[in-house]
mmCIF file of C-alpha atoms in Angstrom:
data_model
loop_
_atom_site.group_PDB
_atom_site.id
_atom_site.type_symbol
_atom_site.label_atom_id
_atom_site.label_comp_id
_atom_site.label_asym_id
_atom_site.label_seq_id
_atom_site.Cartn_x
_atom_site.Cartn_y
_atom_site.Cartn_z
ATOM 1 C CA MET A 78 38.418 23.391 -14.710
ATOM 2 C CA GLY A 79 34.939 24.542 -14.942
ATOM 3 C CA GLY A 80 34.642 23.412 -18.793
ATOM 4 C CA ASP A 81 36.268 19.919 -17.939
ATOM 5 C CA MET A 82 33.504 19.676 -15.386
ATOM 6 C CA GLN A 83 30.580 20.667 -18.224
ATOM 7 C CA VAL A 84 31.826 18.151 -20.664
ATOM 8 C CA ASP A 85 31.218 15.250 -17.648
ATOM 9 C CA LYS A 86 27.897 16.441 -16.984
ATOM 10 C CA ILE A 87 26.518 16.399 -20.207
ATOM 11 C CA ALA A 88 28.358 13.090 -20.891
ATOM 12 C CA LYS A 89 27.165 11.613 -17.803
ATOM 13 C CA LEU A 90 23.939 12.872 -18.653
ATOM 14 C CA THR A 91 23.964 11.762 -22.880
ATOM 15 C CA LYS A 92 25.283 8.345 -21.302
ATOM 16 C CA ILE A 93 21.735 8.134 -19.321
ATOM 17 C CA VAL A 94 19.603 9.427 -21.968
ATOM 18 C CA THR A 95 20.668 7.227 -24.624
ATOM 19 C CA ILE A 96 20.670 3.637 -21.745
ATOM 20 C CA GLY A 97 17.020 5.048 -21.209
ATOM 21 C CA LEU A 98 16.116 5.602 -25.467
ATOM 22 C CA LYS A 99 17.813 1.871 -25.343
ATOM 23 C CA THR A 100 15.586 0.181 -22.466
ATOM 24 C CA GLY A 101 12.433 1.988 -23.287
ATOM 25 C CA ARG A 102 9.494 1.962 -20.340
ATOM 26 C CA VAL A 103 10.117 0.003 -17.402
ATOM 27 C CA THR A 104 7.289 1.269 -15.350
ATOM 28 C CA ILE A 105 3.778 0.570 -16.063
ATOM 29 C CA LYS A 106 0.819 2.941 -14.216
ATOM 30 C CA TYR A 107 -0.578 1.839 -12.128
ATOM 31 C CA PRO A 108 -3.518 0.425 -11.574
ATOM 32 C CA PHE A 109 -2.876 -0.871 -15.544
ATOM 33 C CA GLY A 110 -0.030 -3.436 -14.449
ATOM 34 C CA ALA A 111 0.228 -6.012 -11.494
ATOM 35 C CA PRO A 112 2.076 -4.528 -8.648
ATOM 36 C CA LEU A 113 5.532 -5.763 -7.985
ATOM 37 C CA VAL A 114 5.585 -8.143 -4.842
ATOM 38 C CA THR A 115 8.410 -9.807 -4.019
ATOM 39 C CA GLU A 116 8.597 -13.159 -2.726
ATOM 40 C CA SER A 117 8.782 -12.646 0.600
ATOM 41 C CA PHE A 118 6.532 -9.625 0.719
ATOM 42 C CA ARG A 119 3.914 -10.379 3.440
ATOM 43 C CA GLY A 120 -0.029 -8.685 3.240
ATOM 44 C CA ALA A 121 -2.713 -8.810 5.180
ATOM 45 C CA ILE A 122 -3.783 -11.856 6.979
ATOM 46 C CA SER A 123 -6.678 -14.566 5.974
ATOM 47 C CA ILE A 124 -8.143 -16.500 8.814
ATOM 48 C CA ASP A 125 -9.440 -19.694 8.293
ATOM 49 C CA ASN A 126 -12.790 -19.876 10.267
ATOM 50 C CA THR A 127 -12.998 -23.731 10.084
ATOM 51 C CA LYS A 128 -9.145 -24.268 11.630
ATOM 52 C CA CYS A 129 -9.514 -21.428 13.868
ATOM 53 C CA TRP A 130 -9.930 -22.580 17.370
ATOM 54 C CA GLY A 131 -10.593 -19.240 19.140
ATOM 55 C CA CYS A 132 -7.478 -19.367 21.430
ATOM 56 C CA GLY A 133 -6.744 -16.091 21.361
ATOM 57 C CA ALA A 134 -2.563 -16.314 21.053
ATOM 58 C CA CYS A 135 -3.125 -14.213 17.524
ATOM 59 C CA VAL A 136 -5.090 -11.141 19.548
ATOM 60 C CA LEU A 137 -1.955 -11.477 22.435
ATOM 61 C CA ILE A 138 1.101 -11.437 20.276
ATOM 62 C CA CYS A 139 -0.453 -8.458 17.853
ATOM 63 C CA PRO A 140 1.607 -5.398 18.190
ATOM 64 C CA PRO A 141 -0.521 -3.096 16.623
ATOM 65 C CA ASN A 142 -3.968 -4.792 18.002
ATOM 66 C CA ALA A 143 -5.262 -5.129 14.634
ATOM 67 C CA LEU A 144 -6.278 -8.059 15.938
ATOM 68 C CA SER A 145 -8.784 -8.175 19.354
ATOM 69 C CA MET A 146 -11.430 -10.675 20.953
ATOM 70 C CA LYS A 147 -14.714 -9.698 22.596
ATOM 71 C CA PHE A 148 -17.115 -11.812 24.371
ATOM 72 C CA GLU A 149 -20.964 -11.612 23.587
ATOM 73 C CA LYS A 150 -23.679 -13.404 24.946
ATOM 74 C CA ASP A 151 -22.660 -16.940 23.797
ATOM 75 C CA ASN A 152 -20.161 -15.864 22.062
ATOM 76 C CA ILE A 153 -16.580 -14.804 21.243
ATOM 77 C CA ILE A 154 -15.498 -13.094 18.378
ATOM 78 C CA ILE A 155 -12.092 -12.511 17.347
ATOM 79 C CA GLU A 156 -12.251 -8.999 14.861
ATOM 80 C CA TYR A 157 -9.323 -8.414 12.591
ATOM 81 C CA PHE A 158 -8.869 -4.700 11.087
ATOM 82 C CA LYS A 159 -6.770 -4.581 8.361
ATOM 83 C CA GLY A 160 -6.856 -0.648 8.499
ATOM 84 C CA ARG A 161 -4.597 -1.080 12.193
ATOM 85 C CA CYS A 162 -2.153 -4.204 10.873
ATOM 86 C CA ILE A 163 1.328 -3.407 10.160
ATOM 87 C CA PHE A 164 1.783 -7.352 8.194
ATOM 88 C CA CYS A 165 4.229 -8.412 10.547
ATOM 89 C CA GLY A 166 2.710 -11.946 10.362
ATOM 90 C CA MET A 167 3.627 -12.299 13.792
ATOM 91 C CA CYS A 168 0.133 -14.109 14.534
ATOM 92 C CA ALA A 169 0.201 -16.860 11.791
ATOM 93 C CA ASP A 170 3.532 -17.544 13.257
ATOM 94 C CA VAL A 171 1.959 -18.528 16.851
ATOM 95 C CA CYS A 172 -1.352 -19.719 15.801
ATOM 96 C CA PRO A 173 -1.745 -23.720 17.204
ATOM 97 C CA ALA A 174 -4.345 -24.408 14.716
ATOM 98 C CA ASN A 175 -2.223 -22.814 11.432
ATOM 99 C CA ALA A 176 -5.683 -21.050 10.848
ATOM 100 C CA ILE A 177 -4.097 -17.719 10.017
ATOM 101 C CA SER A 178 -2.058 -17.208 6.499
ATOM 102 C CA VAL A 179 -0.017 -14.174 5.349
ATOM 103 C CA THR A 180 -1.609 -13.137 1.943
ATOM 104 C CA LYS A 181 0.101 -10.544 -0.670
ATOM 105 C CA GLU A 182 -2.966 -8.466 -0.176
ATOM 106 C CA PHE A 183 -1.770 -4.997 0.730
ATOM 107 C CA GLU A 184 -4.404 -3.185 -1.492
ATOM 108 C CA LEU A 185 -6.723 -1.716 1.280
ATOM 109 C CA ALA A 186 -8.512 1.208 -0.350
ATOM 110 C CA SER A 187 -11.830 1.645 0.981
ATOM 111 C CA THR A 188 -14.740 4.334 1.783
ATOM 112 C CA ASP A 189 -15.825 2.312 4.723
ATOM 113 C CA LEU A 190 -13.934 0.996 7.843
ATOM 114 C CA GLU A 191 -16.405 -2.033 8.010
ATOM 115 C CA ASP A 192 -15.151 -3.348 4.761
ATOM 116 C CA LEU A 193 -11.545 -3.376 6.556
ATOM 117 C CA LYS A 194 -12.857 -5.797 9.508
ATOM 118 C CA GLU A 195 -13.219 -9.474 9.216
ATOM 119 C CA TYR A 196 -14.956 -11.510 12.218
ATOM 120 C CA VAL A 197 -14.480 -14.914 13.408
ATOM 121 C CA ILE A 198 -17.337 -15.774 15.581
ATOM 122 C CA HIS A 199 -16.551 -18.713 18.101
ATOM 123 C CA ARG A 200 -19.324 -20.725 20.395
ATOM 124 C CA THR A 201 -19.018 -20.666 23.878
ATOM 125 C CA SER A 202 -19.161 -23.457 26.092
ATOM 126 C CA LYS A 203 -19.923 -23.351 29.645
ATOM 127 C CA CYS A 204 -19.285 -25.237 32.824
ATOM 128 C CA SER A 205 -21.706 -27.754 32.939
ATOM 129 C CA ILE A 206 -21.594 -27.658 36.982
ATOM 130 C CA CYS A 207 -21.924 -23.943 37.503
ATOM 131 C CA GLY A 208 -22.761 -22.655 33.863
ATOM 132 C CA LYS A 209 -19.651 -20.186 33.708
ATOM 133 C CA PRO A 210 -18.064 -19.498 30.294
ATOM 134 C CA ILE A 211 -15.127 -21.539 30.094
ATOM 135 C CA GLY A 212 -14.102 -21.117 26.316
ATOM 136 C CA PRO A 213 -14.920 -21.646 22.563
ATOM 137 C CA THR A 214 -16.343 -25.255 22.057
ATOM 138 C CA SER A 215 -13.810 -25.635 18.678
ATOM 139 C CA GLU A 216 -10.808 -24.690 21.508
ATOM 140 C CA LEU A 217 -12.532 -27.167 24.089
ATOM 141 C CA ARG A 218 -13.084 -30.317 21.357
ATOM 142 C CA SER A 219 -9.367 -29.754 20.153
ATOM 143 C CA VAL A 220 -8.116 -30.266 23.441
ATOM 144 C CA ILE A 221 -10.491 -33.379 23.450
ATOM 145 C CA LYS A 222 -8.561 -34.731 20.265
ATOM 146 C CA SER A 223 -5.183 -33.933 21.148
ATOM 147 C CA GLN A 224 -5.587 -34.857 24.821
ATOM 148 C CA PRO A 225 -8.558 -37.425 25.395
ATOM 149 C CA VAL A 226 -7.486 -38.464 28.965
ATOM 150 C CA SER A 227 -9.203 -34.791 29.906
ATOM 151 C CA GLU A 228 -12.611 -35.657 28.266
ATOM 152 C CA GLU A 229 -13.902 -35.921 32.220
ATOM 153 C CA TYR A 230 -13.138 -32.705 32.968
ATOM 154 C CA ILE A 231 -12.974 -30.550 29.907
ATOM 155 C CA ASN A 232 -16.694 -29.262 30.505
ATOM 156 C CA LEU A 233 -15.927 -27.583 33.943
ATOM 157 C CA CYS A 234 -14.592 -24.183 35.039
ATOM 158 C CA SER A 235 -11.186 -23.569 36.581
ATOM 159 C CA ASP A 236 -13.295 -23.350 40.290
ATOM 160 C CA CYS A 237 -15.279 -26.300 39.872
ATOM 161 C CA ARG A 238 -12.417 -28.387 38.412
ATOM 162 C CA LYS A 239 -10.531 -27.694 41.536
ATOM 163 C CA LYS A 240 -13.430 -28.203 43.943
ATOM 164 C CA LEU A 241 -13.666 -32.009 42.101
ATOM 165 C CA PHE A 242 -10.209 -32.630 42.472
ATOM 166 C CA ALA A 243 -9.889 -31.718 46.078
ATOM 167 C CA LYS A 244 -12.928 -33.759 46.547
ATOM 168 C CA ALA A 245 -11.610 -36.773 44.625
ATOM 169 C CA ILE A 246 -8.333 -36.255 46.719
ATOM 170 C CA SER A 247 -9.743 -36.508 50.077
ATOM 171 C CA ILE A 248 -12.038 -39.128 49.447
ATOM 172 C CA ARG A 249 -8.796 -41.003 48.091
ATOM 173 C CA PHE A 250 -7.031 -40.317 51.358
ATOM 174 C CA GLY A 251 -9.761 -41.060 53.725
ATOM 175 C CA ALA A 252 -11.172 -37.870 54.685
ATOM 176 C CA SER A 253 -15.367 -37.682 55.653
ATOM 177 C CA THR A 254 -17.125 -36.105 53.148
#
């Protein structure tokens, strides 16, 4: 009984060695060959600065907070930190401007963390009445393009817009100003 098992093991091993010798080497030492990346593989994202509105939808949906948004003086800065990205691609799915695409890039080794960061900088528009920041200029342009009726109120913050609207309504219904 024990001798039969030994023969079976040797026969199996001989079969594997024979197949290996016929097939030859199937792997290539890294990094001398192109990595095996399937069609459905998701790598790091790429943000097209010319398409991005700066709406922040990508920042809100990002599970590991690889995307963040900060306000500095007259700018809104979207920061993408590849070191934190899990390559889920949810940001690309929700981007209304189609500014984010998923690449097949996954080799992110670096000795400097700053090499793993990308920035998209948008200029902030301010309310034409009170001067309060209202949002990225590029986003406002996109809103005007898609909703031309909004041009009258687009350069106003929500508070000034409400006051102006309330004043217009009160004038319409005969209230004294």
